[in-house]
CSV table of C-alpha atoms in Angstrom, one decimal:
chain,number,residue,atom,x,y,z
A,278,UNK,CA,52.7,-15.1,31.2
A,279,UNK,CA,49.7,-13.5,32.9
A,280,UNK,CA,51.3,-10.1,32.4
A,281,UNK,CA,51.9,-10.8,28.7
A,282,UNK,CA,48.3,-11.9,28.3
A,283,UNK,CA,47.1,-8.8,30.1
A,284,UNK,CA,49.2,-6.5,27.9
A,285,UNK,CA,48.0,-8.3,24.8
A,286,UNK,CA,44.4,-7.3,25.7
A,287,UNK,CA,45.2,-3.6,25.6
A,288,UNK,CA,45.8,-2.5,22.0
A,289,UNK,CA,46.7,1.1,23.2
A,290,UNK,CA,49.0,-0.1,26.0
A,291,UNK,CA,48.4,-0.2,29.8
A,292,UNK,CA,50.3,1.2,32.8
A,293,UNK,CA,52.0,-1.0,35.4
A,294,UNK,CA,49.4,-0.3,38.1
A,295,UNK,CA,46.5,-1.5,35.9
A,296,UNK,CA,48.5,-4.6,34.8
A,297,UNK,CA,49.3,-5.4,38.4
A,298,UNK,CA,45.6,-5.1,39.4
A,299,UNK,CA,44.4,-7.2,36.5
A,300,UNK,CA,46.9,-10.0,37.1
A,301,UNK,CA,46.5,-10.0,40.9
A,302,UNK,CA,50.3,-9.3,41.4
A,303,UNK,CA,51.7,-7.0,44.1
A,304,UNK,CA,52.9,-3.8,42.5
A,305,UNK,CA,56.6,-4.3,43.3
A,306,UNK,CA,56.5,-7.8,41.8
A,307,UNK,CA,54.7,-6.5,38.7
A,308,UNK,CA,57.3,-3.7,38.3
A,309,UNK,CA,60.1,-6.2,38.5
A,310,UNK,CA,58.6,-8.6,36.0
A,311,UNK,CA,57.7,-5.9,33.6
A,312,UNK,CA,61.3,-4.5,33.6
A,313,UNK,CA,62.6,-8.0,33.0
A,314,UNK,CA,60.1,-8.5,30.1
A,315,UNK,CA,61.1,-5.2,28.6
A,316,UNK,CA,64.8,-6.1,28.9
A,317,UNK,CA,64.2,-9.4,27.1
A,318,UNK,CA,62.2,-7.8,24.3
A,319,UNK,CA,58.9,-9.4,25.2
A,320,UNK,CA,57.5,-6.0,26.1
A,321,UNK,CA,58.3,-2.4,25.2
A,322,UNK,CA,57.6,0.7,27.3
A,323,UNK,CA,56.4,4.0,25.8
A,324,UNK,CA,55.4,7.0,28.0
A,325,UNK,CA,54.6,4.8,31.0
A,326,UNK,CA,52.5,2.3,29.0
A,327,UNK,CA,53.5,-1.2,28.2
A,328,UNK,CA,53.0,-2.9,24.8
A,329,UNK,CA,54.0,-6.3,23.3
A,330,UNK,CA,57.6,-6.3,22.1
A,331,UNK,CA,59.2,-7.9,19.1
A,332,UNK,CA,60.0,-11.2,20.9
A,333,UNK,CA,56.3,-11.6,21.9
A,334,UNK,CA,55.2,-10.9,18.3
A,335,UNK,CA,57.6,-13.6,17.0
A,336,UNK,CA,56.1,-16.1,19.4
A,337,UNK,CA,52.6,-15.1,18.3
A,338,UNK,CA,53.6,-15.5,14.6
A,339,UNK,CA,55.2,-18.9,15.3
A,340,UNK,CA,52.1,-20.0,17.2
A,341,UNK,CA,49.8,-18.9,14.4
A,342,UNK,CA,51.9,-20.8,11.9
A,343,UNK,CA,51.8,-24.0,14.0
A,344,UNK,CA,48.0,-23.7,14.3
A,345,UNK,CA,47.7,-23.4,10.5
A,346,UNK,CA,49.9,-26.4,10.0
A,347,UNK,CA,47.9,-28.3,12.6
A,348,UNK,CA,44.7,-27.6,10.6
A,349,UNK,CA,46.2,-29.1,7.5
A,350,UNK,CA,47.6,-32.1,9.3
A,351,UNK,CA,44.2,-32.8,10.9
A,352,UNK,CA,42.4,-32.4,7.5
A,353,UNK,CA,44.7,-34.8,5.8
A,354,UNK,CA,44.4,-37.4,8.6
A,355,UNK,CA,40.6,-37.1,8.4
A,356,UNK,CA,40.6,-37.7,4.7
A,357,UNK,CA,43.0,-40.5,5.0
A,358,UNK,CA,40.7,-42.4,7.3
A,359,UNK,CA,37.5,-41.4,5.5
A,360,UNK,CA,38.6,-42.4,2.0
A,361,UNK,CA,41.1,-45.1,3.1
A,362,UNK,CA,44.1,-43.8,1.2
A,363,UNK,CA,47.3,-41.9,2.0
A,364,UNK,CA,46.9,-38.2,1.4
A,365,UNK,CA,49.6,-35.7,0.4
A,366,UNK,CA,49.9,-31.9,0.3
A,367,UNK,CA,52.5,-30.1,-1.9
A,368,UNK,CA,53.3,-26.7,-3.2
A,369,UNK,CA,55.6,-25.3,-5.9
A,370,UNK,CA,57.8,-22.8,-4.1
A,371,UNK,CA,60.9,-21.0,-5.2
A,372,UNK,CA,61.2,-23.1,-8.3
A,373,UNK,CA,61.0,-26.4,-6.4
A,374,UNK,CA,58.4,-29.1,-5.8
A,375,UNK,CA,57.9,-29.4,-2.1
A,376,UNK,CA,55.8,-32.2,-0.5
A,377,UNK,CA,54.9,-30.4,2.8
A,378,UNK,CA,52.7,-33.0,4.5
A,379,UNK,CA,51.9,-36.7,4.1
A,380,UNK,CA,49.2,-38.6,6.1
A,381,UNK,CA,49.5,-42.3,6.0
A,382,UNK,CA,48.7,-45.4,8.2
A,383,UNK,CA,50.0,-48.9,8.4
A,384,UNK,CA,47.0,-50.1,6.3
A,385,UNK,CA,47.5,-47.2,3.8
A,386,UNK,CA,51.2,-46.5,3.4
A,387,UNK,CA,52.5,-43.6,1.4
A,388,UNK,CA,54.6,-44.1,-1.8
A,389,UNK,CA,58.3,-44.5,-0.9
A,390,UNK,CA,60.4,-41.6,-2.2
A,391,UNK,CA,62.8,-43.9,-4.0
A,392,UNK,CA,63.7,-41.1,-6.5
A,393,UNK,CA,63.8,-37.5,-5.3
A,394,UNK,CA,60.3,-36.0,-5.7
A,395,UNK,CA,61.8,-32.6,-6.7
A,396,UNK,CA,63.8,-34.0,-9.6
A,397,UNK,CA,61.1,-36.3,-10.9
A,398,UNK,CA,58.1,-34.0,-11.1
A,399,UNK,CA,57.5,-35.1,-14.7
A,400,UNK,CA,56.8,-38.7,-13.4
A,401,UNK,CA,54.4,-38.3,-10.5
A,402,UNK,CA,50.9,-36.9,-10.3
A,403,UNK,CA,51.9,-34.3,-7.7
A,404,UNK,CA,54.7,-32.9,-9.9
A,405,UNK,CA,52.6,-33.0,-13.1
A,406,UNK,CA,49.7,-31.2,-11.3
A,407,UNK,CA,52.0,-28.5,-10.0
A,408,UNK,CA,53.7,-28.0,-13.4
A,409,UNK,CA,50.3,-27.8,-15.1
A,410,UNK,CA,49.5,-24.8,-13.0
A,411,UNK,CA,52.7,-22.9,-14.0
A,412,UNK,CA,53.0,-20.6,-17.0
A,413,UNK,CA,55.0,-21.9,-20.0
A,414,UNK,CA,58.2,-20.1,-19.1
A,415,UNK,CA,58.2,-21.5,-15.5
A,416,UNK,CA,57.6,-25.0,-16.8
A,417,UNK,CA,60.4,-24.9,-19.3
A,418,UNK,CA,62.7,-23.4,-16.6
A,419,UNK,CA,61.9,-26.3,-14.3
A,420,UNK,CA,62.5,-28.9,-17.0
A,421,UNK,CA,65.8,-27.3,-18.0
A,422,UNK,CA,66.9,-27.8,-14.4
A,423,UNK,CA,65.3,-31.3,-14.0
A,424,UNK,CA,65.2,-32.9,-17.5
A,425,UNK,CA,62.7,-35.7,-18.2
A,426,UNK,CA,64.1,-39.1,-17.7
A,427,UNK,CA,62.4,-42.5,-17.8
A,428,UNK,CA,62.3,-44.0,-14.3
A,429,UNK,CA,59.8,-46.8,-15.1
A,430,UNK,CA,58.6,-48.3,-18.4
A,431,UNK,CA,55.5,-46.0,-18.1
A,432,UNK,CA,57.2,-42.7,-17.6
A,433,UNK,CA,56.7,-40.0,-20.2
A,434,UNK,CA,59.5,-40.3,-22.7
A,435,UNK,CA,60.6,-36.7,-23.3
A,436,UNK,CA,60.1,-33.1,-22.4
A,437,UNK,CA,58.1,-32.2,-25.5
A,438,UNK,CA,55.6,-35.0,-24.8
A,439,UNK,CA,55.2,-33.9,-21.2
A,440,UNK,CA,54.7,-30.2,-22.3
A,441,UNK,CA,52.0,-31.3,-24.7
A,442,UNK,CA,50.3,-33.3,-22.0
A,443,UNK,CA,50.4,-30.4,-19.5
A,444,UNK,CA,49.0,-28.0,-22.1
A,445,UNK,CA,46.0,-30.2,-22.6
A,446,UNK,CA,45.3,-30.4,-18.9
A,447,UNK,CA,42.4,-28.2,-17.9
A,448,UNK,CA,43.2,-25.7,-15.1
A,449,UNK,CA,41.3,-27.3,-12.3
A,450,UNK,CA,41.3,-30.9,-13.7
A,451,UNK,CA,42.8,-33.7,-11.5
A,452,UNK,CA,45.9,-35.3,-12.8
A,453,UNK,CA,46.4,-39.0,-12.7
A,454,UNK,CA,49.4,-41.2,-13.4
A,455,UNK,CA,49.7,-45.0,-13.4
A,456,UNK,CA,53.0,-46.5,-12.5
A,457,UNK,CA,55.0,-43.6,-14.0
A,458,UNK,CA,56.9,-42.9,-10.8
A,459,UNK,CA,56.7,-46.2,-8.9
A,460,UNK,CA,55.8,-49.6,-10.3
A,461,UNK,CA,52.7,-51.0,-8.6
A,462,UNK,CA,51.3,-47.6,-7.7
A,463,UNK,CA,48.7,-45.3,-9.2
A,464,UNK,CA,48.2,-41.7,-8.1
A,465,UNK,CA,45.9,-38.7,-8.6
A,466,UNK,CA,46.5,-35.0,-7.7
A,467,UNK,CA,43.9,-32.3,-7.4
A,468,UNK,CA,45.0,-28.6,-8.1
A,469,UNK,CA,44.4,-26.1,-5.3
A,470,UNK,CA,43.9,-22.4,-6.0
A,471,UNK,CA,46.1,-20.3,-3.7
A,472,UNK,CA,46.2,-16.9,-5.5
A,473,UNK,CA,49.2,-17.1,-7.8
A,474,UNK,CA,50.7,-20.1,-5.9
A,475,UNK,CA,50.6,-23.7,-7.3
A,476,UNK,CA,49.4,-26.3,-4.8
A,477,UNK,CA,47.9,-29.7,-4.8
A,478,UNK,CA,46.3,-32.4,-2.6
A,479,UNK,CA,47.0,-36.0,-3.8
A,480,UNK,CA,46.3,-39.6,-3.1
A,481,UNK,CA,47.9,-42.9,-4.1
A,482,UNK,CA,46.8,-46.5,-4.3
A,483,UNK,CA,48.3,-49.9,-5.1
A,484,UNK,CA,47.9,-50.7,-8.8
A,485,UNK,CA,45.6,-53.7,-8.1
A,486,UNK,CA,43.2,-51.1,-6.6
A,487,UNK,CA,43.3,-48.8,-9.6
A,488,UNK,CA,39.6,-49.2,-10.1
A,489,UNK,CA,39.1,-47.1,-6.9
A,490,UNK,CA,41.2,-44.2,-8.1
A,491,UNK,CA,38.5,-42.2,-9.8
A,492,UNK,CA,35.9,-42.5,-7.0
A,493,UNK,CA,38.5,-41.7,-4.3
A,494,UNK,CA,39.7,-38.7,-6.3
A,495,UNK,CA,36.2,-37.4,-6.7
A,496,UNK,CA,35.5,-37.9,-2.9
A,497,UNK,CA,38.6,-36.0,-2.0
A,498,UNK,CA,37.6,-33.1,-4.4
A,499,UNK,CA,34.3,-32.9,-2.6
A,500,UNK,CA,35.9,-32.9,0.8
A,501,UNK,CA,38.4,-30.2,-0.2
A,502,UNK,CA,35.5,-28.1,-1.5
A,503,UNK,CA,33.7,-28.5,1.8
A,504,UNK,CA,36.7,-27.3,3.8
A,505,UNK,CA,38.2,-24.9,1.3
A,506,UNK,CA,37.2,-21.8,3.2
A,507,UNK,CA,39.0,-23.0,6.3
A,508,UNK,CA,42.0,-24.3,4.4
A,509,UNK,CA,42.5,-21.3,2.2
A,510,UNK,CA,44.5,-19.6,5.0
A,511,UNK,CA,45.9,-22.7,6.7
A,512,UNK,CA,47.6,-24.3,3.7
A,513,UNK,CA,50.1,-21.5,3.3
A,514,UNK,CA,52.5,-23.4,5.6
């Protein structure tokens, strides 16, 4: 590991003798370990100099991805505790609604996914917020694959009504729904700008706390704005 770290510090490569000296290894030991690392793909050798290999680069990429995900998880947990609500992060990827992270606690449990979130995007705030960010063609394609269906007495009744609602939604305006997906639950979703990608942060509350929804949503918006510079890279998980 010390050899890998030492090689990583030399953008233009380093010879075995220098690496042995920097890591405090005897030269024969360093040669043996370097040959093993080259054989396994963690290093490559070119004209007597050692560079990071493909296997090491894959490890680095995986580590960076884990770090980005950890940043999102920590942010959601912070907002969960600060606002006192479960917090969700979702994206629209490859034609599907994907809830990528949920932060809940025993006192603030998340909504139970009793009907597949991907198939019921018309009913919950997360799905409506993501669909509102798509162009008309992408929305219609989604609804052709996942037609509108009433899953509670409050769910939008048909695709035309849903499309009209989405068209009236301002680009960066939060989306709220009240018992459209789950009876006894109200939700809000805040659109997140990720280049051309559609993303959202959302919260949910028991229906008897519906009077908290607007203030909690506004607080989450402010918190997202405060951390958006850090999250802009991290939320591509």
